[in-house]
GROMACS .gro file of C-alpha atoms in nm:
model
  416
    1UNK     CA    1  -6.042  -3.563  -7.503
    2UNK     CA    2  -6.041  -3.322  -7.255
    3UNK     CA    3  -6.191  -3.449  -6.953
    4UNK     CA    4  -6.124  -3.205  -6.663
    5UNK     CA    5  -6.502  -3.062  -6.677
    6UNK     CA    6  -6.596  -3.451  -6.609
    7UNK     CA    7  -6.332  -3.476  -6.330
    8UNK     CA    8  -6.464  -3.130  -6.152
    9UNK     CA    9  -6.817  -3.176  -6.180
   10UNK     CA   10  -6.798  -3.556  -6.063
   11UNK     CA   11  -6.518  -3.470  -5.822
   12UNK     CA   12  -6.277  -3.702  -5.922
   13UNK     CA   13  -5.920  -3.663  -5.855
   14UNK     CA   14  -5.623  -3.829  -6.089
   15UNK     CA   15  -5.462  -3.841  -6.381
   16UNK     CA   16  -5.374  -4.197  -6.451
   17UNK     CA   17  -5.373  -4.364  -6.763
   18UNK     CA   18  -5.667  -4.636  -6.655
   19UNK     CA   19  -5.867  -4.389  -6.526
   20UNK     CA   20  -5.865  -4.167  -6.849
   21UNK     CA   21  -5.905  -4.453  -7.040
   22UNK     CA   22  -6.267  -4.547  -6.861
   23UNK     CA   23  -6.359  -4.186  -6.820
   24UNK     CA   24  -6.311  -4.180  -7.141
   25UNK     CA   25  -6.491  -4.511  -7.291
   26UNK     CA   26  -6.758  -4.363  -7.057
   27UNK     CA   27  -6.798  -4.079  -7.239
   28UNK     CA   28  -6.766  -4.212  -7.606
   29UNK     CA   29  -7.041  -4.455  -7.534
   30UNK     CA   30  -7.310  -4.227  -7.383
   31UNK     CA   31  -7.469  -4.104  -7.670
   32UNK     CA   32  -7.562  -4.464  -7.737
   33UNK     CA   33  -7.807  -4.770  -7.589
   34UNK     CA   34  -7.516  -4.995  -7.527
   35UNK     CA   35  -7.504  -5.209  -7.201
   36UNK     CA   36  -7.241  -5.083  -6.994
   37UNK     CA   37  -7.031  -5.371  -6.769
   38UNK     CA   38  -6.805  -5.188  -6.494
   39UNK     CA   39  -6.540  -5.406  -6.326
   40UNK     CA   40  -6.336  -5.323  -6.041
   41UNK     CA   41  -6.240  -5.393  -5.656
   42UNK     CA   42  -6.416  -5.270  -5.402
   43UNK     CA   43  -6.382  -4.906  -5.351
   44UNK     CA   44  -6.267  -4.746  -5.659
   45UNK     CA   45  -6.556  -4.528  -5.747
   46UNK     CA   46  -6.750  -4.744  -6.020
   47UNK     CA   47  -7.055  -4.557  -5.863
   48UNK     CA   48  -6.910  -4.242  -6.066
   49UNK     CA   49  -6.922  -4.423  -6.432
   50UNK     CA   50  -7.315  -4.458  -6.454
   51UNK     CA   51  -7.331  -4.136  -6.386
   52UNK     CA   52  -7.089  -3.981  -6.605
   53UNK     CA   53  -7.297  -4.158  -6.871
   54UNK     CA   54  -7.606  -4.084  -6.733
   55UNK     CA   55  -7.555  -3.758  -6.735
   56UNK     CA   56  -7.398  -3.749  -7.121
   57UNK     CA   57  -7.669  -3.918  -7.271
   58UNK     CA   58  -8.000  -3.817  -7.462
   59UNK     CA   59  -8.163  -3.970  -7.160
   60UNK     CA   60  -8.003  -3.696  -6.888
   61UNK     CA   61  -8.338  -3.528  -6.850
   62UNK     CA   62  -8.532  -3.888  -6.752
   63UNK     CA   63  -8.471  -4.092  -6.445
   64UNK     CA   64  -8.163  -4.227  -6.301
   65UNK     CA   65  -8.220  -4.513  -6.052
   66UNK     CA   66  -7.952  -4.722  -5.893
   67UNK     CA   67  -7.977  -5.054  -5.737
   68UNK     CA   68  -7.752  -5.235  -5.498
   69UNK     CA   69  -7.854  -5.588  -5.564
   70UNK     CA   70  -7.611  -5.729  -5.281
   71UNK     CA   71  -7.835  -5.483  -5.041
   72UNK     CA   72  -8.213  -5.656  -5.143
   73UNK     CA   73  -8.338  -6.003  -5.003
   74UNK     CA   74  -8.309  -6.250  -5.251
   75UNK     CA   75  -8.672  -6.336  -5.206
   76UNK     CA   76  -8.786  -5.971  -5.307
   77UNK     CA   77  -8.523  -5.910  -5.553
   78UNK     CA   78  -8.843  -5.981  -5.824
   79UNK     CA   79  -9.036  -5.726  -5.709
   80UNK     CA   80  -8.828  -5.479  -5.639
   81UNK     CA   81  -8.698  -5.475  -5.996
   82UNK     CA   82  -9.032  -5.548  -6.171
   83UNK     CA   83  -9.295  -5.466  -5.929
   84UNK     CA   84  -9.580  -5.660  -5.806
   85UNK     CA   85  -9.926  -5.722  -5.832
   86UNK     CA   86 -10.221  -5.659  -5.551
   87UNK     CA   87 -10.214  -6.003  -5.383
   88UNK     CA   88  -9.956  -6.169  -5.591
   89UNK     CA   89  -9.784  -6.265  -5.211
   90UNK     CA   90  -9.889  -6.186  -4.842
   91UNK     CA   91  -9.851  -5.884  -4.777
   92UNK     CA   92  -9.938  -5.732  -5.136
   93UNK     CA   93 -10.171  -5.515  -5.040
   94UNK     CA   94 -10.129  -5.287  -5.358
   95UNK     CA   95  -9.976  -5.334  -5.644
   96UNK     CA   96  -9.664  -5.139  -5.691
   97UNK     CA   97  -9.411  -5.048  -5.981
   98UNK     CA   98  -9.077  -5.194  -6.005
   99UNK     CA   99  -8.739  -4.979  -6.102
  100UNK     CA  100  -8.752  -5.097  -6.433
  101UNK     CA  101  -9.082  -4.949  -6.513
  102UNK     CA  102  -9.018  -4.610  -6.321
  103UNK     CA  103  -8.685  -4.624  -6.477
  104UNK     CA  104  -8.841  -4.605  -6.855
  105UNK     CA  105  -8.674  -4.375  -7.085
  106UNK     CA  106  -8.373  -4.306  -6.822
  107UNK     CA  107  -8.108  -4.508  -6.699
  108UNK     CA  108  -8.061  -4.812  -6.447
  109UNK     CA  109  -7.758  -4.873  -6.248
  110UNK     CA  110  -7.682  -5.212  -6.127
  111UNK     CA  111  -7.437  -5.221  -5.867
  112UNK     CA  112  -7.301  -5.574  -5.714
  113UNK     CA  113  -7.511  -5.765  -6.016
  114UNK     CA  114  -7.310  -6.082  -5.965
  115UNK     CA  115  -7.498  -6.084  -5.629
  116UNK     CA  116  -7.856  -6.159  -5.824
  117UNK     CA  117  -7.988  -6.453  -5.805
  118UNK     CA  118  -8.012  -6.693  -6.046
  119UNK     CA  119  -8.389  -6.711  -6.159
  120UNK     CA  120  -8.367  -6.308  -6.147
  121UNK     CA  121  -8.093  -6.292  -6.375
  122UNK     CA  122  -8.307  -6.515  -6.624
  123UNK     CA  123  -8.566  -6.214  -6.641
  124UNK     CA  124  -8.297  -5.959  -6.665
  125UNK     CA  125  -8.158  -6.125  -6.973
  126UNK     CA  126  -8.517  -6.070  -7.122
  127UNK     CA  127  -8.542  -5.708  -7.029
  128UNK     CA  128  -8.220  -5.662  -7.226
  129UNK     CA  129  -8.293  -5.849  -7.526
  130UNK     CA  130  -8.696  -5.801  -7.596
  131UNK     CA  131  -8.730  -5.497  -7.351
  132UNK     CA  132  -9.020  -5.667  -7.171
  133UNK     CA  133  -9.099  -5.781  -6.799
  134UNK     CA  134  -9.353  -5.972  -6.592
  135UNK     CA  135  -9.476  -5.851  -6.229
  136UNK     CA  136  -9.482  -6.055  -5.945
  137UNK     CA  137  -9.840  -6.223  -5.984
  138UNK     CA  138  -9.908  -6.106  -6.328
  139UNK     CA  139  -9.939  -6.271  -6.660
  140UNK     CA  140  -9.929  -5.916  -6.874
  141UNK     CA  141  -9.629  -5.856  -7.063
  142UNK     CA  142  -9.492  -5.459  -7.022
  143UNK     CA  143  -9.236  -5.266  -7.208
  144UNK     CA  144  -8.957  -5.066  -7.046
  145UNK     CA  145  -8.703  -4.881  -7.275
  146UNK     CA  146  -8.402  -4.857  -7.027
  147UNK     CA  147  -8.059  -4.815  -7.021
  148UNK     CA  148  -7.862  -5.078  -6.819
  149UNK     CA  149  -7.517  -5.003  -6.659
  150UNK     CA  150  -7.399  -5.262  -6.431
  151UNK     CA  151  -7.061  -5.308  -6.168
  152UNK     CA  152  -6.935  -5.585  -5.999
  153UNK     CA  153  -6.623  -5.661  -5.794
  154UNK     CA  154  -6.666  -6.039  -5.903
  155UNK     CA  155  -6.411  -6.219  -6.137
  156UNK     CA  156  -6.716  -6.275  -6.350
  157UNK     CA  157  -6.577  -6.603  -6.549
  158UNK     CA  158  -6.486  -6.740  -6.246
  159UNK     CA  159  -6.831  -6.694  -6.121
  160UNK     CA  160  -7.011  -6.830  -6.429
  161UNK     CA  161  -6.761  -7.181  -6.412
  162UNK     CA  162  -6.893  -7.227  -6.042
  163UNK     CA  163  -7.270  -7.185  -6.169
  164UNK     CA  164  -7.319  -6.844  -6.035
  165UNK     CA  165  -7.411  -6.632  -6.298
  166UNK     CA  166  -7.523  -6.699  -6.656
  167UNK     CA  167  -7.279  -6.698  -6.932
  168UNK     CA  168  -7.504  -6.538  -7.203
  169UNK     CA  169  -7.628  -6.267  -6.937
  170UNK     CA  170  -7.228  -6.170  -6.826
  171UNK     CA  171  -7.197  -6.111  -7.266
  172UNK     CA  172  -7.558  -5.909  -7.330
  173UNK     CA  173  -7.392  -5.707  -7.020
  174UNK     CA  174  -7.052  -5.671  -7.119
  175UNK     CA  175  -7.117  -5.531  -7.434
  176UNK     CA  176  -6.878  -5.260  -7.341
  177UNK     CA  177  -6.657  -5.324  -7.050
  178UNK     CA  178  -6.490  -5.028  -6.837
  179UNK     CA  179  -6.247  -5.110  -6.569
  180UNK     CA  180  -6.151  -4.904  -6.336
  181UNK     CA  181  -5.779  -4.918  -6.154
  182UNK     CA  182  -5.726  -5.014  -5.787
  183UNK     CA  183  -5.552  -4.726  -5.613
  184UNK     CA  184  -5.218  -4.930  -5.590
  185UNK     CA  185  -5.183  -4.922  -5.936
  186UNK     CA  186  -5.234  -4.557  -5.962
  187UNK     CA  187  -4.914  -4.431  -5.716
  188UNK     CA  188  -4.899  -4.107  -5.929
  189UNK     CA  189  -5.267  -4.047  -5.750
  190UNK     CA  190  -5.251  -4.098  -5.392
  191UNK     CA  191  -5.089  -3.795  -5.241
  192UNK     CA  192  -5.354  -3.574  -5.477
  193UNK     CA  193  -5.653  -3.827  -5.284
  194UNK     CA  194  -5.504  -3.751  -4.983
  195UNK     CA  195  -5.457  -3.400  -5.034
  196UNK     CA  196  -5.828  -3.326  -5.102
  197UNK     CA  197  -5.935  -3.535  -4.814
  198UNK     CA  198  -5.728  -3.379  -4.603
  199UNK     CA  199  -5.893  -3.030  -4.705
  200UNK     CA  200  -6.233  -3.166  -4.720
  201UNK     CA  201  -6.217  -3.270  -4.368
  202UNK     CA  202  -6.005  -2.973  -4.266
  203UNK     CA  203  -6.307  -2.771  -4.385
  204UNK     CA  204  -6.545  -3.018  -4.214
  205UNK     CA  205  -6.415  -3.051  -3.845
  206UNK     CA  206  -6.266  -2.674  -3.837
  207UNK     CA  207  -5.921  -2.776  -3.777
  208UNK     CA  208  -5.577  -2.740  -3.948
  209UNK     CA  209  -5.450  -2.865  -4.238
  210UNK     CA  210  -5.273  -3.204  -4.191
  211UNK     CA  211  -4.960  -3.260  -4.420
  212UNK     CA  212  -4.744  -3.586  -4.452
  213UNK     CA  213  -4.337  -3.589  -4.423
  214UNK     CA  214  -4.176  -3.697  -4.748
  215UNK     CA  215  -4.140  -4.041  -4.579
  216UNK     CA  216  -4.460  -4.066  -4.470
  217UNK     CA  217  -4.558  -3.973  -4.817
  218UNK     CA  218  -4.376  -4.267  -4.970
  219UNK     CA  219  -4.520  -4.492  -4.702
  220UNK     CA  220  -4.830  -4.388  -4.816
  221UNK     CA  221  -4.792  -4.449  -5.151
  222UNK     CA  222  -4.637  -4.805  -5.145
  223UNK     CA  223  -4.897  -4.926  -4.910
  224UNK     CA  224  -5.130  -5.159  -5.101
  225UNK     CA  225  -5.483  -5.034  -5.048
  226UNK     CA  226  -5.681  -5.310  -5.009
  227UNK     CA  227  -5.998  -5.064  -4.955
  228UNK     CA  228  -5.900  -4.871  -5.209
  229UNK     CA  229  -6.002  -4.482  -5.247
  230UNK     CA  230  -6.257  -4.563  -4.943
  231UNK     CA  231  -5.989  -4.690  -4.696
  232UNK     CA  232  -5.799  -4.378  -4.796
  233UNK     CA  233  -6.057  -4.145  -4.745
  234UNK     CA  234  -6.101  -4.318  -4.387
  235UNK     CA  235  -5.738  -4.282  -4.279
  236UNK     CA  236  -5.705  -3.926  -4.394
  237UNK     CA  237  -6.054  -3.880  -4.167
  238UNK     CA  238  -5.897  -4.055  -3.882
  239UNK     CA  239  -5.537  -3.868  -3.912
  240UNK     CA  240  -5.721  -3.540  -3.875
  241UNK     CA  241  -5.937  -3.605  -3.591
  242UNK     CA  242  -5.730  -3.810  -3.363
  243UNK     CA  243  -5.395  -3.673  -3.476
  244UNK     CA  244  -5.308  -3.291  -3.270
  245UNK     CA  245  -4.969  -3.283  -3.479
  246UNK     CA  246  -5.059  -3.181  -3.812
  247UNK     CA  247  -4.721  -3.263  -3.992
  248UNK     CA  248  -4.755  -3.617  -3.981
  249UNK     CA  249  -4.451  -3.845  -3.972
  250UNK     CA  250  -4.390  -4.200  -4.093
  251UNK     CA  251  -4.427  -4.338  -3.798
  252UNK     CA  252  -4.733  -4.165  -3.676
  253UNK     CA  253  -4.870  -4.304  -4.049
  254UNK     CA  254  -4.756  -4.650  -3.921
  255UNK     CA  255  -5.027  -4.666  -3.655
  256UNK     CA  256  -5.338  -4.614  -3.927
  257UNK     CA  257  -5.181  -4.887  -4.154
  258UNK     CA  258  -5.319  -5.232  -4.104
  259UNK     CA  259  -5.207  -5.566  -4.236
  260UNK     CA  260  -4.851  -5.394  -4.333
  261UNK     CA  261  -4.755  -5.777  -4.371
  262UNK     CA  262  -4.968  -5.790  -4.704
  263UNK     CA  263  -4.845  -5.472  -4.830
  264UNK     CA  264  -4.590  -5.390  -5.061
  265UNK     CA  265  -4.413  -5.179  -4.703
  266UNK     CA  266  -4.096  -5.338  -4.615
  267UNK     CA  267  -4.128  -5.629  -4.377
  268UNK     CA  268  -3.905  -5.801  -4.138
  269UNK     CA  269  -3.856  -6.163  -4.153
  270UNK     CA  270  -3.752  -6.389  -3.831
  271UNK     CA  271  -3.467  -6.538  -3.920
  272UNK     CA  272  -3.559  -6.909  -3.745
  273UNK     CA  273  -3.859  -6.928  -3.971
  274UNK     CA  274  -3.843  -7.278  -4.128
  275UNK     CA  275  -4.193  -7.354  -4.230
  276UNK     CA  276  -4.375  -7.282  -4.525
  277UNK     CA  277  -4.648  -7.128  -4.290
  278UNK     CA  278  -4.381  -6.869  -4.170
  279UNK     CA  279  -4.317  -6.794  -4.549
  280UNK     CA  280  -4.495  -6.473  -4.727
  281UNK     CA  281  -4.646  -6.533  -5.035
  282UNK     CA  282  -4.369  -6.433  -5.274
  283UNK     CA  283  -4.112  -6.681  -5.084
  284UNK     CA  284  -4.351  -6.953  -5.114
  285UNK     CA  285  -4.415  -6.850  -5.465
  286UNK     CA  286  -4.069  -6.895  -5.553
  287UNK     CA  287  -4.025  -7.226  -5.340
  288UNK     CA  288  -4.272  -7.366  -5.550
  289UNK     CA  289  -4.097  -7.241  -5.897
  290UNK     CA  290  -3.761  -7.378  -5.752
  291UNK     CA  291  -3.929  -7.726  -5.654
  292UNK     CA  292  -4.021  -7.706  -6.052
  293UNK     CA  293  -3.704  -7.642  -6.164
  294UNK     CA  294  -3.507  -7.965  -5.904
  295UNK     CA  295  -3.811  -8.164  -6.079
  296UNK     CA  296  -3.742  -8.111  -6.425
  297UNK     CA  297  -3.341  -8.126  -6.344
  298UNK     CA  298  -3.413  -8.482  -6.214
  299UNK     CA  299  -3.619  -8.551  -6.540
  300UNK     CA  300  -3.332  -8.452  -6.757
  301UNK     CA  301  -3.122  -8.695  -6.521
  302UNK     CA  302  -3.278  -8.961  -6.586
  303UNK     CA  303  -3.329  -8.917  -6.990
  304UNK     CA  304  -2.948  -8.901  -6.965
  305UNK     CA  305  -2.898  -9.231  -6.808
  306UNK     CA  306  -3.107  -9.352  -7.069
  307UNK     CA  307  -2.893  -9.247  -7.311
  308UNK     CA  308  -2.610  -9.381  -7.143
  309UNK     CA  309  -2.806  -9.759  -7.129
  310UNK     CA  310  -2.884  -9.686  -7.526
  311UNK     CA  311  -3.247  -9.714  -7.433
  312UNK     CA  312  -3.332  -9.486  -7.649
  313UNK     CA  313  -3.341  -9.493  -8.003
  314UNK     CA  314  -3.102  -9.300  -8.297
  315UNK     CA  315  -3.423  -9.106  -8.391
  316UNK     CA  316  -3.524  -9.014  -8.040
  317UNK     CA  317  -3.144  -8.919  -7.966
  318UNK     CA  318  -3.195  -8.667  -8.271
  319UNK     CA  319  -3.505  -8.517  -8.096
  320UNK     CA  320  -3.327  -8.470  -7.807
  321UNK     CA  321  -3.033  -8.318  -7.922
  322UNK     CA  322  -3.216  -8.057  -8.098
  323UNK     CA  323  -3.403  -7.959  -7.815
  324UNK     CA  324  -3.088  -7.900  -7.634
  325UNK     CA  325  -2.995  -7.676  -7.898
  326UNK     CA  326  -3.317  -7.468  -7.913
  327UNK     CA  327  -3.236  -7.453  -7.484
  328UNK     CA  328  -2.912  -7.299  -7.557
  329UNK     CA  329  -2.737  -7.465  -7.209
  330UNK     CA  330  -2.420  -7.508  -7.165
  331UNK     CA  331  -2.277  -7.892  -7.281
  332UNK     CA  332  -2.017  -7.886  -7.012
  333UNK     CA  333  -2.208  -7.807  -6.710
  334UNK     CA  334  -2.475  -8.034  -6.867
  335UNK     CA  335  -2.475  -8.423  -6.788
  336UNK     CA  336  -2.702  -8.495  -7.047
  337UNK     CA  337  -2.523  -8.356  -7.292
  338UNK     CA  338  -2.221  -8.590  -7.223
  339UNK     CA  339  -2.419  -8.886  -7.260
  340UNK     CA  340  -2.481  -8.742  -7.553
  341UNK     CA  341  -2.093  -8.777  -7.630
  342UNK     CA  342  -2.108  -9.147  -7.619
  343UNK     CA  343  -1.989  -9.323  -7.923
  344UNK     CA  344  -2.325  -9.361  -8.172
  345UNK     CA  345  -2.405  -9.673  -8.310
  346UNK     CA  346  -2.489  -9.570  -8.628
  347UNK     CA  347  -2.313  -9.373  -8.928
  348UNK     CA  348  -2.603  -9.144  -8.932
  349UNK     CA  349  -2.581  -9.115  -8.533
  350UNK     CA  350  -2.250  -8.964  -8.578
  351UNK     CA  351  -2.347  -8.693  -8.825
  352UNK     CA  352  -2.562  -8.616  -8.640
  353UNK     CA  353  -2.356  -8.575  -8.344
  354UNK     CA  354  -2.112  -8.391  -8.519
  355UNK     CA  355  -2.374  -8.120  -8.639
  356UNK     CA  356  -2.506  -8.110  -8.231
  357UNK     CA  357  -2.120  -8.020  -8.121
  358UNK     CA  358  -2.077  -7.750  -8.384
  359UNK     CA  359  -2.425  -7.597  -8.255
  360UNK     CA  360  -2.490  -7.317  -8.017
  361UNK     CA  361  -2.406  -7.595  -7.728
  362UNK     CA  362  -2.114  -7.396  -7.772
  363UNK     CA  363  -2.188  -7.116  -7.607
  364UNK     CA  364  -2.029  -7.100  -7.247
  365UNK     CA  365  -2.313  -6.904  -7.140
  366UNK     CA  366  -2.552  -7.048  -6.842
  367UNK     CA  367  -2.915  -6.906  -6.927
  368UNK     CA  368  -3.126  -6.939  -6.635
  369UNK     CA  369  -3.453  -7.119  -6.677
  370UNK     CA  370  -3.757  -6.875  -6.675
  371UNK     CA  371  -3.918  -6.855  -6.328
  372UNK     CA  372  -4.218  -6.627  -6.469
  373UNK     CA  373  -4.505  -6.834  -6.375
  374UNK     CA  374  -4.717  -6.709  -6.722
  375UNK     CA  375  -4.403  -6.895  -6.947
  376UNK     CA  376  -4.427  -7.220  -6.697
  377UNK     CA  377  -4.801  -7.219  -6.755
  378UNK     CA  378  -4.772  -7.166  -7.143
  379UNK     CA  379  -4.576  -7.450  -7.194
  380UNK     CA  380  -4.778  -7.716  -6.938
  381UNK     CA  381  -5.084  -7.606  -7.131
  382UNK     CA  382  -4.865  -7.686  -7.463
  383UNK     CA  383  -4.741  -8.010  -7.344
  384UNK     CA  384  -5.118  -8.079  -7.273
  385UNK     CA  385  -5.229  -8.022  -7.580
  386UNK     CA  386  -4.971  -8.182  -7.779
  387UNK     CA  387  -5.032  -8.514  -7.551
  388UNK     CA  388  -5.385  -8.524  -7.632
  389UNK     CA  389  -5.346  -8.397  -7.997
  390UNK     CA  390  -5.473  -8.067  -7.915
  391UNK     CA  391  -5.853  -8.183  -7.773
  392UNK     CA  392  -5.932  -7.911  -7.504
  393UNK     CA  393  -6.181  -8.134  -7.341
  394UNK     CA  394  -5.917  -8.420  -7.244
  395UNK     CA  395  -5.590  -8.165  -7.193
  396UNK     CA  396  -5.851  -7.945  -6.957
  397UNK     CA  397  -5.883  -8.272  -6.726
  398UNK     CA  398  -5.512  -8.356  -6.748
  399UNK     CA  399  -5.461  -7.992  -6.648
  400UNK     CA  400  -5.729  -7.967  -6.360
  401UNK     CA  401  -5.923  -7.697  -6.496
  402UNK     CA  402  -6.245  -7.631  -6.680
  403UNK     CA  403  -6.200  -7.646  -7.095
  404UNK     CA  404  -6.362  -7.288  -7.090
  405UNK     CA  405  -6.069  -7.158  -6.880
  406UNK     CA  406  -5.832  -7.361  -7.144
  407UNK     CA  407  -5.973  -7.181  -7.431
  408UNK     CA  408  -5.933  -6.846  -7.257
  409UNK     CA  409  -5.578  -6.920  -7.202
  410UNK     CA  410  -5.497  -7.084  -7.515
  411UNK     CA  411  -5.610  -6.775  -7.656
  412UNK     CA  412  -5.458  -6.572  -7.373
  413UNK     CA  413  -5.110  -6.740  -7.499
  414UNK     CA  414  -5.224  -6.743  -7.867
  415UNK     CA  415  -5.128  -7.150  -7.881
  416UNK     CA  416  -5.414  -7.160  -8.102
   0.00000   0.00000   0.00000
């Protein structure tokens, strides 16, 4: 799909692969009356996608209205959206029409929906499903034929497990989702962002182009946005007011870079820290994996001891053994394994042990236990499940999370 005549008309710069891939779906699903759900952080540009698919649909030559709900009072949020009738509340002196009704035949753009409340979100489902609406004060049902396109920088599951939002609303919304990128995750963009802001403003304030070293240019495009696109645009304003060099340097960039500590920049580290508080969040990330791994190394401790007491039965020495040979460890840098080596009490113990030494324990190759915290939290949801014969509802509570977030990561993980 070519989509450089979207990309110069809506002014948007870049050519990564997520951002094709909702420009794109945007496009594909214009034509049709399909609820739109736009996800991204803050600052992207999910203002552009209604638009784009505004402006591609049958509807292009009706109205376009769009609505930050995060911007209206909660207590007028009703009739803003579906109007109001003369003296349905003080201060009603006329009636008036909502967006929904002057928004017939055209398209509605929900920004920040998350941010509706509850009881609103109730009548929105409506609208969607049956098309219909109540004003403020009235008892007459109305038609609207509208097409709904909503954003949100809300985790959106998370929300509807803390009550927030309504679960069958977030899926008559989502019927086609379109996420949009943060800017960190779209490197191969930055320096073209920068490049046009840099002319924009060039253009605006009547002064030189400003240009970036090659360091500052890296700098600039390992920094991790947390603004996104907006913060951009903002540094690239400030650089070419307050800046009279126009070849700017890396450490000139320095200056307009806040919270460098939370960005993927290199980072000193004092070297008397001792406390977890001093720790950034990928050392304490990996203390905590590490504080895993002493814990199950003291758990395969004491399973060895019991072996050594003959605590355990023949049958439950089997199971053991054969997990150590799915581990693949290495039997003589593993204690367990020369408990193992104790002499069997039975003639069936010993065949067994036999087959365990010919085995891959043989290997004298040390394979490091996986530190990737999506394989430690595959097998803790396993373990759960196999404990409680694979109920959700009691492995969610041994787990400490709800049994809808369980099924999304048992299918996630495909334990199913």
């Amino acid at each position: 799909m070519n989509l450089q005549p979207i990309k110069q008309r809506f002014s948007i710069i870049g050519n990564n692969d997520g951002l094709n891939r909702a420009l794109e779906t945007a496009v594909r699903v214009a034509s049709t009356d399909l609820s739109i759900l736009v996800t991204g952080e803050s600052g992207v540009g999910k203002e552009a996608i209604p638009q784009i698919i505004h402006s591609q649909s049958p509807r292009k030559h009706n109205s376009y209205i769009a609505v930050n709900c995060g911007a209206i009072p909660s207590g007028t949020m009703d009739s803003e959206l579906f109007g109001h009738v003369k003296g349905s509340f003080t201060g009603a002196g006329t009636e008036r029409k909502g967006y929904f009704e002057e928004a017939s035949g055209g398209t509605i753009f929900l920004d920040e929906v998350a941010e509706m409340p509850l009881e609103t979100q109730v009548k929105l489902l409506r609208v969607l499903e049956a098309g219909e609406f109540l004003k403020v004060g009235s008892s007459k049902v109305q038609k609207t034929d509208v097409r709904i396109v909503a954003a949100t920088n809300v985790d959106i599951p998370k929300a509807i497990d803390a009550g927030k939002f309504r679960e069958d609303l977030y899926y008559r919304l989502n019927t086609v989702p379109i996420h949009l990128p943060p800017l960190r995750k779209r490197k191969e963009d930055i320096h073209l962002l920068f490049r046009k802001f840099a002319a924009d403003f060039s253009e605006k304030y009547r002064t030189p182009l400003i240009r970036l070293s090659d360091e500052a240019r890296e700098m600039l495009e390992r920094y991790y946005w947390h603004g996104n696109i907006r913060q951009l645009k903002n540094i690239t304003e400030q650089l070419n007011v307050l800046e009279e060099e126009r070849n700017v340097s890396a450490q000139t960039l320095l200056k307009y870079l806040p919270d460098l500590s939370k960005s993927n920049l290199p980072a000193t580290r004092q070297s008397n820290s001792g406390s977890d508080s001093d720790l950034n969040e990928r050392e304490i990330l990996y203390k905590i994996l590490f504080d895993l791994r002493n814990e199950m190394n003291d758990l395969k401790k004491l399973v060895g001891d019991l072996l050594k007491d003959g605590s355990i039965s023949d049958e439950d020495t089997q199971i053991i053994k054969e997990l150590y040979t799915e581990a693949e460890t290495d039997p003589a840098k593993d204690p367990e394994y020369q408990a193992l080596q104790l002499p069997a009490h039975t003639s069936e113990a010993n065949a067994a042990q036999a087959e365990f030494q010919d085995s891959n324990f043989h290997q004298h190759q040390e394979v490091e236990e996986s530190l990737n915290l999506e394989d430690q939290e595959r097998i803790l949801i396993k373990k759960a499940l196999e404990k409680h014969n694979g109920k959700r509802k009691y492995a969610a509570e041994e787990l400490g999370v709800s049994e809808r977030t369980l099924y999304r990561k048992i299918k996630e993980y495909e334990l199913s």
